Short mmCIF file of C-alpha atoms in Angstrom, two decimals:
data_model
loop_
_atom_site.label_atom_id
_atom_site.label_comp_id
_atom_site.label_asym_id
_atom_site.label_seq_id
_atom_site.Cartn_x
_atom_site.Cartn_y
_atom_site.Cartn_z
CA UNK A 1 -12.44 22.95 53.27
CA UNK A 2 -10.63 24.34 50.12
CA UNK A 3 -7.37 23.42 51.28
CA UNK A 4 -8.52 19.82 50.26
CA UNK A 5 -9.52 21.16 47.05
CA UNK A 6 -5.76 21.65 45.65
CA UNK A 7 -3.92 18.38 46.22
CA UNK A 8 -5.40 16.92 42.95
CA UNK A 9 -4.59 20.28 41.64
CA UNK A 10 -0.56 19.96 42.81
CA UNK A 11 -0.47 16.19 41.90
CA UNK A 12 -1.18 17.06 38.21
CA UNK A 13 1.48 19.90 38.69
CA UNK A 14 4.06 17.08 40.05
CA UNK A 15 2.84 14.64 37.05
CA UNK A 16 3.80 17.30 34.62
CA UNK A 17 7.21 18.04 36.51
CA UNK A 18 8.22 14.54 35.98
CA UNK A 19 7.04 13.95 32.15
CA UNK A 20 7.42 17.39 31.15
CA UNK A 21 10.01 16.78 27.91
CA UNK A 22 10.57 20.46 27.50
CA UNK A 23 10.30 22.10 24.51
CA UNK A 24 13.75 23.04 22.80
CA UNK A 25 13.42 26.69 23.91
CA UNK A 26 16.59 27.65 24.98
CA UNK A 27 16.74 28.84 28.85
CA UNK A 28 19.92 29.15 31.20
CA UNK A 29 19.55 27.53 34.55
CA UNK A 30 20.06 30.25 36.87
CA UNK A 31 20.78 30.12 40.87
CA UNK A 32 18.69 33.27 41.93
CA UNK A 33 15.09 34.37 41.82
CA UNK A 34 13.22 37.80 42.44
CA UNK A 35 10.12 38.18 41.94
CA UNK A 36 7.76 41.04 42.68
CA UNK A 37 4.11 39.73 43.14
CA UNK A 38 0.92 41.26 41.98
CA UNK A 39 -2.44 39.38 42.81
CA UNK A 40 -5.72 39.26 44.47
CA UNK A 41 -6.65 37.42 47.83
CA UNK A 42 -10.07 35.88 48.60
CA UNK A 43 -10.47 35.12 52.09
CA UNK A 44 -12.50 31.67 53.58
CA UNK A 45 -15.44 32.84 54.55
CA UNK A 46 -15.70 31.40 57.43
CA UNK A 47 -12.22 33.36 58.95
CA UNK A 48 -14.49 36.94 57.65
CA UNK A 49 -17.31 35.45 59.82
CA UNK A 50 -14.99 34.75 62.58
CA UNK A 51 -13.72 38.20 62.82
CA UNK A 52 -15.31 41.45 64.32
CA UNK A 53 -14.85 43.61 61.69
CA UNK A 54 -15.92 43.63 57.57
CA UNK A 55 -12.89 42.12 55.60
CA UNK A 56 -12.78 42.15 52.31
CA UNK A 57 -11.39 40.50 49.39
CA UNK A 58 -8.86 42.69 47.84
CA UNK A 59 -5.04 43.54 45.66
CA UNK A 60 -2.50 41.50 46.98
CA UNK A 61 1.33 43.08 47.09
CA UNK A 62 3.80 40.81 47.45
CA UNK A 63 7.38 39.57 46.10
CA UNK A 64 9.18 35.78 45.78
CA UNK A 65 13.35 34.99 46.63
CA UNK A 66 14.71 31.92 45.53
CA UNK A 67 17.56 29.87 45.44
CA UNK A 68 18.34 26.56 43.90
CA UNK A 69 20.10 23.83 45.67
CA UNK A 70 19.86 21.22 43.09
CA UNK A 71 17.98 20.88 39.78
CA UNK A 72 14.95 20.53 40.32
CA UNK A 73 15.04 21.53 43.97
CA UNK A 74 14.62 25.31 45.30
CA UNK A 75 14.13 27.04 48.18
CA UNK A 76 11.72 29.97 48.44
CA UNK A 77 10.87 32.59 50.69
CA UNK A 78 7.76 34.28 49.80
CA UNK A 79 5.48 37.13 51.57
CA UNK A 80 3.10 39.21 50.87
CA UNK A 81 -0.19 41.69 52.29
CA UNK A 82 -3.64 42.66 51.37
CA UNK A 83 -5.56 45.64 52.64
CA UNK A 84 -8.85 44.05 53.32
CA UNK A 85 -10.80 47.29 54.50
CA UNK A 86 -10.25 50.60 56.49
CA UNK A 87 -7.57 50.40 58.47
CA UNK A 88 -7.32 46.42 58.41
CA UNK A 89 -4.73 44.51 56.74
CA UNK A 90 -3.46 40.59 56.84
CA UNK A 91 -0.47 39.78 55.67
CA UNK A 92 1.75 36.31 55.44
CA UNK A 93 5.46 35.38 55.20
CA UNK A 94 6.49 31.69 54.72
CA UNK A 95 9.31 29.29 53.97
CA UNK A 96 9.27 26.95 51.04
CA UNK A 97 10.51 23.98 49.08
CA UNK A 98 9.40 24.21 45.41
CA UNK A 99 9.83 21.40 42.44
CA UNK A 100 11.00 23.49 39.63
CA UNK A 101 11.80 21.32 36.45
CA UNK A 102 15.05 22.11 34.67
CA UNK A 103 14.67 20.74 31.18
CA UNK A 104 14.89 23.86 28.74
CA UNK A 105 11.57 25.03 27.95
CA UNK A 106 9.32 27.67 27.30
CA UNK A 107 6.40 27.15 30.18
CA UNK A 108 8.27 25.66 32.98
CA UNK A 109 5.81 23.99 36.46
CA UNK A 110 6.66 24.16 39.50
CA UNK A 111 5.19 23.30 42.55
CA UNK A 112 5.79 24.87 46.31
CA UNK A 113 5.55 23.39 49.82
CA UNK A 114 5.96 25.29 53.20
CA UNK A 115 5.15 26.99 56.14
CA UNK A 116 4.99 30.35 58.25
CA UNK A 117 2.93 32.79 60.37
CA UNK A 118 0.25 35.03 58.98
CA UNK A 119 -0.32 38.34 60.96
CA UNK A 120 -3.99 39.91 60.74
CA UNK A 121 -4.70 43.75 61.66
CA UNK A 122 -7.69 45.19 62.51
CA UNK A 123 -8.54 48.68 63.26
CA UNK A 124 -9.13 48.19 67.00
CA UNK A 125 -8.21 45.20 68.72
CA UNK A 126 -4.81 43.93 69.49
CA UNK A 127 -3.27 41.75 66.11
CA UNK A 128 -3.65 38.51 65.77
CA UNK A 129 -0.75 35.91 64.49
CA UNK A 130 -1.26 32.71 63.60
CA UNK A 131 0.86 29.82 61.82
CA UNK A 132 0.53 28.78 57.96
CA UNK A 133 0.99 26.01 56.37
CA UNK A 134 0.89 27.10 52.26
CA UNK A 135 0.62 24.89 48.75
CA UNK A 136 1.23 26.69 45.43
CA UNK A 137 1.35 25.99 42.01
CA UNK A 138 2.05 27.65 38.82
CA UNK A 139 4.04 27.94 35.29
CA UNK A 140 7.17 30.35 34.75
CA UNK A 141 6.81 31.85 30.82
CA UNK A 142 9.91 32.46 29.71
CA UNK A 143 10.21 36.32 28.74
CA UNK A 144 14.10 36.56 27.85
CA UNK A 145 17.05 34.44 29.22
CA UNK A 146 16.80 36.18 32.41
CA UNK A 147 13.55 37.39 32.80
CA UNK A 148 10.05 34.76 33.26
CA UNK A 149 6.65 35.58 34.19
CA UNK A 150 5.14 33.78 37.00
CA UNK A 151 1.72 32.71 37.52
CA UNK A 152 0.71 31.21 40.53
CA UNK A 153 -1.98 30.48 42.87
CA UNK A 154 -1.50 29.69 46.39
CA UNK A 155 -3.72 28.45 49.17
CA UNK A 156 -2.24 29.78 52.59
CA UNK A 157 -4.14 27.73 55.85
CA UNK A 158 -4.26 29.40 58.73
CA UNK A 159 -3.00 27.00 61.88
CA UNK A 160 -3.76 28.54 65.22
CA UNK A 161 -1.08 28.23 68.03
CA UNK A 162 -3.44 27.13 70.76
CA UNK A 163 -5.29 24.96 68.57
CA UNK A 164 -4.17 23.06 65.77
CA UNK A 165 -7.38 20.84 65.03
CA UNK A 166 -9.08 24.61 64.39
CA UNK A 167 -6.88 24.82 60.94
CA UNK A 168 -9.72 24.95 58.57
CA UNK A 169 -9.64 28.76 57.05
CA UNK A 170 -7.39 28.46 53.63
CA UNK A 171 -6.84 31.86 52.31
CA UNK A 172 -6.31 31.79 48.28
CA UNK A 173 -3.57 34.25 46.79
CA UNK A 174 -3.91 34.24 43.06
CA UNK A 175 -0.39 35.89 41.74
CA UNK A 176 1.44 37.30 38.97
CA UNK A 177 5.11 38.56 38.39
CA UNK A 178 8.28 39.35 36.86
CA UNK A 179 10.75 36.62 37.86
CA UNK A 180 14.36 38.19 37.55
CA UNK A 181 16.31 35.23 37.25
CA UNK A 182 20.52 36.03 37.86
CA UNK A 183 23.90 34.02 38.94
CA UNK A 184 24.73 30.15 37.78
CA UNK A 185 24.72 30.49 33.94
CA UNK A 186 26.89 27.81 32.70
CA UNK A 187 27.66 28.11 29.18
CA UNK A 188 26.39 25.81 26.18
CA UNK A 189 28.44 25.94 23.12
CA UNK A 190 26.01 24.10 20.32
CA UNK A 191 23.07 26.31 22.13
CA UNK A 192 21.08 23.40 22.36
CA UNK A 193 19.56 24.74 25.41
CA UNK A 194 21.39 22.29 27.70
CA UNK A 195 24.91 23.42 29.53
CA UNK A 196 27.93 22.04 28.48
CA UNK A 197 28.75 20.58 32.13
CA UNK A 198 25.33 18.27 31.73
CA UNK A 199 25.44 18.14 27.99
CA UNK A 200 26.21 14.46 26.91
CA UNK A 201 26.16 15.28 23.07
CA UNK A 202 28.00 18.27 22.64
CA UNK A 203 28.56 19.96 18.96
CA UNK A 204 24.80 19.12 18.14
CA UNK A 205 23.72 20.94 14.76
CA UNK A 206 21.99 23.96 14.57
CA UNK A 207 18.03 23.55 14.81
CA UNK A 208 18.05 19.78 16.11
CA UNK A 209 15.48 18.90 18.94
CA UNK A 210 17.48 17.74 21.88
CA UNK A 211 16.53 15.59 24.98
CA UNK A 212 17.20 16.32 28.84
CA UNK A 213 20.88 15.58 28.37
CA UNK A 214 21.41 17.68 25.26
CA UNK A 215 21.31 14.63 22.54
CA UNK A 216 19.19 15.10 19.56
CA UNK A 217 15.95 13.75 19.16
CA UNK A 218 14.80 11.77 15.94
CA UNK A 219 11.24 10.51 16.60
CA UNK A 220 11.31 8.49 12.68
CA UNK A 221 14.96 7.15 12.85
CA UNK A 222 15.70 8.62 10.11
CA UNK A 223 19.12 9.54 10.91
CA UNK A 224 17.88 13.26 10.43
CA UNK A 225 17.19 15.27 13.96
CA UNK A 226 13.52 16.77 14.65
CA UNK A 227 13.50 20.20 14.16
CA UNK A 228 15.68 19.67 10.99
CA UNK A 229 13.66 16.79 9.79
CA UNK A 230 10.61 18.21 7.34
CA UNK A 231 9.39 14.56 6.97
CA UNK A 232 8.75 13.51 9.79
CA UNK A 233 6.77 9.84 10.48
CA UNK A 234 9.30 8.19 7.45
CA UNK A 235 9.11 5.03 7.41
CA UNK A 236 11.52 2.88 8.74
CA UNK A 237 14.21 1.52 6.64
CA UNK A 238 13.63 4.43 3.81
CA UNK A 239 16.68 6.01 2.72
CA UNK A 240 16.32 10.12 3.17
CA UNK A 241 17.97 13.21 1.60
CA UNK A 242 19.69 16.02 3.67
CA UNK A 243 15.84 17.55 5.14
CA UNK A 244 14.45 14.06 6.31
CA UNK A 245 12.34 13.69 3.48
CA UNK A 246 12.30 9.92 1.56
CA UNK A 247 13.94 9.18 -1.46
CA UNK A 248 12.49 7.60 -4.69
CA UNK A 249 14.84 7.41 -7.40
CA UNK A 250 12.65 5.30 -10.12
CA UNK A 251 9.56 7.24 -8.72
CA UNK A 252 7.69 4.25 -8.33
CA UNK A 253 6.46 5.32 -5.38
CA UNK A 254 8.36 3.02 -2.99
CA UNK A 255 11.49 4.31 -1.04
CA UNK A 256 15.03 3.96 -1.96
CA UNK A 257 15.81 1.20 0.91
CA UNK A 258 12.56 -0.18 1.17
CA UNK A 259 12.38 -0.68 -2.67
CA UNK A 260 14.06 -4.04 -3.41
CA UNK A 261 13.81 -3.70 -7.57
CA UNK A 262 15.46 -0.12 -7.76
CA UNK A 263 15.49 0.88 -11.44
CA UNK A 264 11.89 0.13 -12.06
CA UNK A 265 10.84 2.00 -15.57
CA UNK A 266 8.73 4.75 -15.60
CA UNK A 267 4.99 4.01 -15.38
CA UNK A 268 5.61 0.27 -14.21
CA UNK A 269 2.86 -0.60 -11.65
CA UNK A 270 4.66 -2.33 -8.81
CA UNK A 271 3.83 -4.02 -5.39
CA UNK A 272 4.22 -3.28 -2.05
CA UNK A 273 8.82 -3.99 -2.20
CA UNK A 274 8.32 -2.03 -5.47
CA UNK A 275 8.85 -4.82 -7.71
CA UNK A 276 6.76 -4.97 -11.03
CA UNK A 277 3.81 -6.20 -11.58
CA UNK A 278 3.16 -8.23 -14.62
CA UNK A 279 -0.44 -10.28 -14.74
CA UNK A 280 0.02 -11.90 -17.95
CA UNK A 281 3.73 -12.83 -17.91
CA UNK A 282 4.96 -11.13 -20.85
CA UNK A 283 8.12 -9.30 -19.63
CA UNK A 284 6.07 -6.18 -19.88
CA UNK A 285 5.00 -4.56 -16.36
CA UNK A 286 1.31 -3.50 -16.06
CA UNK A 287 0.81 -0.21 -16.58
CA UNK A 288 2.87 -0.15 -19.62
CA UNK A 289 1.70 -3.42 -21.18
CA UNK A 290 -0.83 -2.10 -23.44
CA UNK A 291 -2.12 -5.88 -24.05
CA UNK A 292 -3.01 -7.28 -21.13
CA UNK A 293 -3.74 -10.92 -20.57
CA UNK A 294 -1.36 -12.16 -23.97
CA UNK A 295 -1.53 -15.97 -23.90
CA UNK A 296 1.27 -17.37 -22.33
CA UNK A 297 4.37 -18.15 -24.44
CA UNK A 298 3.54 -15.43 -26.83
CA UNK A 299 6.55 -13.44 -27.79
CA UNK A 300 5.40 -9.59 -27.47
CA UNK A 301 6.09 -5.66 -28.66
CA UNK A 302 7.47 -3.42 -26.24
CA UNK A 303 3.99 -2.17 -25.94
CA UNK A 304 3.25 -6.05 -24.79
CA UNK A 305 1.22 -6.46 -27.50
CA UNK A 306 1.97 -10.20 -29.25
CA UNK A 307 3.74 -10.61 -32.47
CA UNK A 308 2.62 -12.43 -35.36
CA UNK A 309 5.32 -12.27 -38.19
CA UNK A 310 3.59 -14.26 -40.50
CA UNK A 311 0.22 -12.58 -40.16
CA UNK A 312 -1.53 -16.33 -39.98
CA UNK A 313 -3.63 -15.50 -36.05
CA UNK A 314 -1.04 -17.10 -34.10
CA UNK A 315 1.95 -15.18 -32.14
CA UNK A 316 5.23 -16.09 -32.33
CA UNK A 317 6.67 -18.17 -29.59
CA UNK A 318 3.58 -20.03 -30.08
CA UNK A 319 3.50 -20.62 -33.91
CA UNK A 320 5.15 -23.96 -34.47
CA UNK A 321 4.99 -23.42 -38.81
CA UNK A 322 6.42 -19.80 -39.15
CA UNK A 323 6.48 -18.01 -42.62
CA UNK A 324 3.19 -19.73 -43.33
CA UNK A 325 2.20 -18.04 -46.85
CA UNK A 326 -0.30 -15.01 -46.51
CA UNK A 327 -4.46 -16.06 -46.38
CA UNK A 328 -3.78 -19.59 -45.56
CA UNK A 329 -6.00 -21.45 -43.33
CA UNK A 330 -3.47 -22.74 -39.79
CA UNK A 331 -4.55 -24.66 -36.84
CA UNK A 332 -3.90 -24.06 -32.77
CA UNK A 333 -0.22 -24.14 -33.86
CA UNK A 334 -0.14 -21.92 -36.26
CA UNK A 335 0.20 -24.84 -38.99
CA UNK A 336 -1.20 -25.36 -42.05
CA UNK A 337 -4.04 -28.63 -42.09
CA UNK A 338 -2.06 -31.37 -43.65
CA UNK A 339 -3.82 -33.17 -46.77
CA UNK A 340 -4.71 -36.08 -44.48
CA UNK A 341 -6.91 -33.39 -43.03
CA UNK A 342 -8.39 -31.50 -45.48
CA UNK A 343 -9.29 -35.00 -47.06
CA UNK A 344 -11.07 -35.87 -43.36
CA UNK A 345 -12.94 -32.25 -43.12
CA UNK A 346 -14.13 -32.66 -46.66
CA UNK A 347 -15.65 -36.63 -46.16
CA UNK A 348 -16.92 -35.64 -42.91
CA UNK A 349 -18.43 -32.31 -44.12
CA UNK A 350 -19.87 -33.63 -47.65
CA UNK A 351 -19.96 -37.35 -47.43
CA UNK A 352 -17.39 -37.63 -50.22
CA UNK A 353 -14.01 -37.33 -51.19
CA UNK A 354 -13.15 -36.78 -54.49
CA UNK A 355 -9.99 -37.45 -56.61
CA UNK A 356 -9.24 -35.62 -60.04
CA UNK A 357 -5.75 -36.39 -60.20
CA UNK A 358 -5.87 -40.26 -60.22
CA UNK A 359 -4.27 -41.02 -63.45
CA UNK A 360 -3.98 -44.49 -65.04
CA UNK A 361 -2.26 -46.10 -68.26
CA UNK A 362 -4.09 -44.68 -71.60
CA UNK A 363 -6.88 -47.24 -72.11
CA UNK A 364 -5.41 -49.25 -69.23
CA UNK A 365 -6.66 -49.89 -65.45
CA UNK A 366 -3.16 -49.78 -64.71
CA UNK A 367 -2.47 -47.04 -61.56
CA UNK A 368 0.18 -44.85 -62.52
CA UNK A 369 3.18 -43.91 -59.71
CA UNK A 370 2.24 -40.28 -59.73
CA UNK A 371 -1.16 -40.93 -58.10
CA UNK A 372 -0.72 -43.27 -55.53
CA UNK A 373 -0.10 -40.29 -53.17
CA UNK A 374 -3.40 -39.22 -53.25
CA UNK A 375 -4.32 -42.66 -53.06
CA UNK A 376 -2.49 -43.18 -49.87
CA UNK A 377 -3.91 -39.98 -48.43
CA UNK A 378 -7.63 -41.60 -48.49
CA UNK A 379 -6.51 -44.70 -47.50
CA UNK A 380 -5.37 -42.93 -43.95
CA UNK A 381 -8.55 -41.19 -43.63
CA UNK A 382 -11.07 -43.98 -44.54
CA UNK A 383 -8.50 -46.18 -42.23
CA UNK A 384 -10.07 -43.51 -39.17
CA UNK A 385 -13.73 -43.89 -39.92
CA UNK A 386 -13.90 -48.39 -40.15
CA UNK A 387 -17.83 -47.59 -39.79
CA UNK A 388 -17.87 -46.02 -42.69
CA UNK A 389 -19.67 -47.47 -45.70
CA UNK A 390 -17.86 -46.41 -48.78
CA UNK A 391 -18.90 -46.66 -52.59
CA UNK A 392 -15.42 -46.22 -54.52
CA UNK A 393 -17.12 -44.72 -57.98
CA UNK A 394 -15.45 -44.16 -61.48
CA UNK A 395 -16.02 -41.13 -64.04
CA UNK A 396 -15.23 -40.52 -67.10
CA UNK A 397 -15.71 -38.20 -69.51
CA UNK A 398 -17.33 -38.20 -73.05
CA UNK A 399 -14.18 -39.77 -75.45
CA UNK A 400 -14.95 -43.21 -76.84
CA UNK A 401 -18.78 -45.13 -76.65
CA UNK A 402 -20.26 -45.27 -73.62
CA UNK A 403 -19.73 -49.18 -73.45
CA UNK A 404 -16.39 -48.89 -73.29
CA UNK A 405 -16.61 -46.10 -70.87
CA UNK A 406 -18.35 -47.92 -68.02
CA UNK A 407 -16.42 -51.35 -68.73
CA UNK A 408 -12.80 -48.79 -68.18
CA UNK A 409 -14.81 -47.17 -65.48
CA UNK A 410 -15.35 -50.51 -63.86
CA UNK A 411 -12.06 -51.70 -64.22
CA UNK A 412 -10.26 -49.00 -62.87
CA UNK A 413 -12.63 -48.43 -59.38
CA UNK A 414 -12.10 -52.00 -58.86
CA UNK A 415 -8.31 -51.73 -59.35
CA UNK A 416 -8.32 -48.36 -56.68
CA UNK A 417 -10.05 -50.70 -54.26
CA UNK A 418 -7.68 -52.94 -54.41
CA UNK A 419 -4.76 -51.25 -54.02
CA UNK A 420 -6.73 -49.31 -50.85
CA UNK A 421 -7.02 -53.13 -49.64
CA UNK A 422 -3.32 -54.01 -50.43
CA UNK A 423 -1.92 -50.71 -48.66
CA UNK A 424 -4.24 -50.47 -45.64
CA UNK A 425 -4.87 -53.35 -43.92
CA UNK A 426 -7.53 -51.86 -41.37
CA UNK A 427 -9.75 -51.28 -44.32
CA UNK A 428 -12.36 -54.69 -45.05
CA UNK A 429 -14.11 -55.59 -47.93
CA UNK A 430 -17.48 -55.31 -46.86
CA UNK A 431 -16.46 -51.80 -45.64
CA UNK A 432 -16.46 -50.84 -49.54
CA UNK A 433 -17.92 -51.10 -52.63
CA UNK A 434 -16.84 -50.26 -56.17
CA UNK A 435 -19.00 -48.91 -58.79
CA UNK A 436 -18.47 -47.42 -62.44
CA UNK A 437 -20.12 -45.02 -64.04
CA UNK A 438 -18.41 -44.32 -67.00
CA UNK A 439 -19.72 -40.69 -69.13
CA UNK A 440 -22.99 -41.08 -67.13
CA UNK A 441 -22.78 -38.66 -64.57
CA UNK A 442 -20.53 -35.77 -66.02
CA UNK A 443 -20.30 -32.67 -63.46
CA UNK A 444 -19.68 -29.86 -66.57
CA UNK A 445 -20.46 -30.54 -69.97
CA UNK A 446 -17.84 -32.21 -72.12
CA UNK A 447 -17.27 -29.32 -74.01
CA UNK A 448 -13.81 -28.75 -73.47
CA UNK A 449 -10.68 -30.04 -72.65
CA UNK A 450 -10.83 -28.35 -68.99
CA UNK A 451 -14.28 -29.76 -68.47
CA UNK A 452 -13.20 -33.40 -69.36
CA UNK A 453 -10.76 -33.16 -67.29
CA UNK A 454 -13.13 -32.17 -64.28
CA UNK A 455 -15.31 -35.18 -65.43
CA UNK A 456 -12.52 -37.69 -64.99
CA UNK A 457 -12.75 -38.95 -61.28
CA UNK A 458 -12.85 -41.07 -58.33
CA UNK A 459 -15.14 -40.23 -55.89
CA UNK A 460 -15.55 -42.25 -52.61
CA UNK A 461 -18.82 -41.86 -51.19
CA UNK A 462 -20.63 -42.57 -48.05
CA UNK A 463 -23.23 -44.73 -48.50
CA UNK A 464 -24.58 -44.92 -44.68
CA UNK A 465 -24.90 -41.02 -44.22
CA UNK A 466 -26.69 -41.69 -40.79
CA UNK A 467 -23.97 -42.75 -38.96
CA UNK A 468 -21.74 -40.33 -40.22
CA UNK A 469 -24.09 -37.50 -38.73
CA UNK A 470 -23.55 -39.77 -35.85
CA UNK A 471 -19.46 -39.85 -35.58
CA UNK A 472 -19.50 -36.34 -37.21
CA UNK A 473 -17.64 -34.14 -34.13
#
């Protein structure tokens, strides 16, 4: 029967009654109800088949008194009749308990319980009364602060006095009507929509959401109420201006509160505590580092970009020779090669080193202070390269016979090698060989003074050029 059909109806009714959170809508609680009724009645078919005569379906007239005896408990009278053909009429009238929530809102549930008699009329025979038992369910709009409307619909079964098993025709009434709501307003001084005498945070600010008791709401804990707040869903922990809304005061696009480097400079990338990033670890942040990846150690611009005072292709903080002249050649460190080194590069790169400022007593073999220097910078590098076979040769240029050339030549390569022997004792004798060649072998022509002078030289050559390609790095 239908009756059955409205308990899951009136359970969702009593679900919302208990988790309905209202919505901030201002409405006095009020003691008294009146409402005239308005509505349409369709009878079971089975009671029209069990009469004599043709009822109809048809307007329902009716009205609703109520009075509440404790939030959220009322109790209802309600009545009503339906002309349901010529001359025939049914009519009902019924005491009630209805749920009724009291949280200030805008649509209000409620849900009604009771029981009464039902009297039907027909044209002829004698009236017939009958026992009720009734369910209804509804919402109250508000309209004003003492006016709702009321929708309802309401199943009224009809229970027979002789026999109560027989209670199987369920009338519906579906209802609408101006509830005139009077008597009971308590006042609320922060019209937060709850009354001061159940209020347990009075002077709440104008706007804020409250709960049941009258304490604002603030769904972010933000420390700004909903209804004020226009951020809402801040995070937690971010520090908020007078509307709710997260503060960034470097604009880095973390919150003041959440940011733990405040002060960031504009354009900084940061992370995720708003801290800066910088990748290559040059005290400039990404995003303003317009050199990324500098090598470490490099002192930088305040563009990030690496500074190199001395123009030589290393940065400073790195360069370990600064000032080094303009154009000259520097290692790793930024240092020139010392002459140790440029004598290495140039035996290892030509298969010779020579000397034109090895200068000796005038007609003498005799090594003169002045060049042992360079002397001593050969002697290091052969000292290096032990697998080295080396021809120490002398030069001269085109001034006295050529007899007495090659005997000075001789004298003086053999006088070199022996002071290479004296000063560097990793060097062996069968490691080198001496050899003059007096004018023979003249690399300009001895036409000048500039030219002899170029002629003039020791040159120490490698004799076994195959295993220098082999030690050559």
């Amino acid at each position: 029967m239908r009756f059955a059909l409205q308990w899951p109806f009136s359970l969702l009714v009593v679900a919302m009654l208990v988790v309905h959170p209202g919505t901030g809508v201002a409405a006095p609680e009020r003691t008294f109800h009146i409402t005239p009724m308005v509505g349409w009645t369709t009878f079971d078919s089975e009671f029209k088949d069990s009469t004599s005569v043709c009822l109809k379906d048809g307007l329902y007239w009716g009205g609703r008194v109520s009075a509440r005896l404790a939030p959220p408990l009322w109790f209802e009278i309600a009545g009503g009749v339906t002309p349901a053909g010529h001359s025939i009429r049914w009519s009902h009238l019924s005491a009630n308990l209805m749920l009724l929530s009291s949280a200030p809102s805008a649509i209000s549930p409620f849900l009604s319980l009771g029981g009464g008699v039902s009297e039907f009329k027909p044209p002829v025979s004698a009236d017939e009364h009958d026992g009720v038992a009734e369910a209804a369910a509804g919402v109250f709009v508000r309209v004003s602060d003492g006016v709702r409307l009321r929708l309802e619909a309401r199943n009224v079964l009809l229970v027979p006095k002789e026999n109560w098993n027989k209670s199987h025709f369920d009338n519906i009434i579906l209802g609408a009507g101006l509830t005139f709501a009077f008597g009971g307003l308590t006042p609320d001084s922060d019209g937060d929509g709850v009354p001061d005498n159940r209020d347990k945070c009075p002077g709440t600010g104008a706007g804020c959401r409250v709960d049941v008791n009258g304490c604002p709401t603030d769904a972010d804990g933000d420390g700004v109420c909903d209804g004020v707040d226009r951020c809402p869903e801040t995070p937690r922990g971010a520090l908020v201006d007078a509307s709710g809304c997260p503060l960034d005061s470097d604009g880095d696009g973390v919150f003041d509160g959440l940011d733990q480097c405040a002060s960031t400079p504009k354009g900084c990338q940061v992370d995720a505590r708003g801290c800066p990033i910088d990748s290559d670890h040059d005290g400039v942040c990404d995003g303003i580092d317009q050199c990324a990846n500098t090598a470490a150690g490099c002192t930088v611009d305040a563009k990030g970009c690496p500074i190199d005072s001395d123009g030589d292709g290393v940065c400073d903080g790195l360069d370990q020779c600064a000032n080094t002249p303009a154009n000259t050649k520097v290692d790793e460190r930024g240092c020139p090669p010392t002459e140790a080194q440029v004598r290495e590069s140039e035996l290892l790169d030509t298969g010779m080193i020579r000397l034109q400022d090895v200068r000796f007593e005038t007609a003498k073999a005799t090594i003169l202070p002045e060049s042992r220097h360079a002397l001593d910078v050969v002697g290091e590098v052969l000292s290096k390269w032990t697998q080295l076979k080396i021809e120490v040769g002398g030069h001269c240029d085109s001034r006295g016979s050529a007899a007495y050339n090659l005997s000075l030549s001789r004298q003086r390569v053999s006088a070199v090698r022996s002071y290479l022997f004296e000063h560097f004792p990793k060097l062996a004798a069968s490691q080198m060989s001496a050899r003059g060649y007096g004018e023979s072998k003249p690399l300009v022509p001895n036409t000048s003074p500039e030219n002899m002078a170029q002629n003039r030289r020791v040159e120490f050559t490698v004799l076994n050029k195959a295993v220098l390609k082999q030690l050559k790095p």
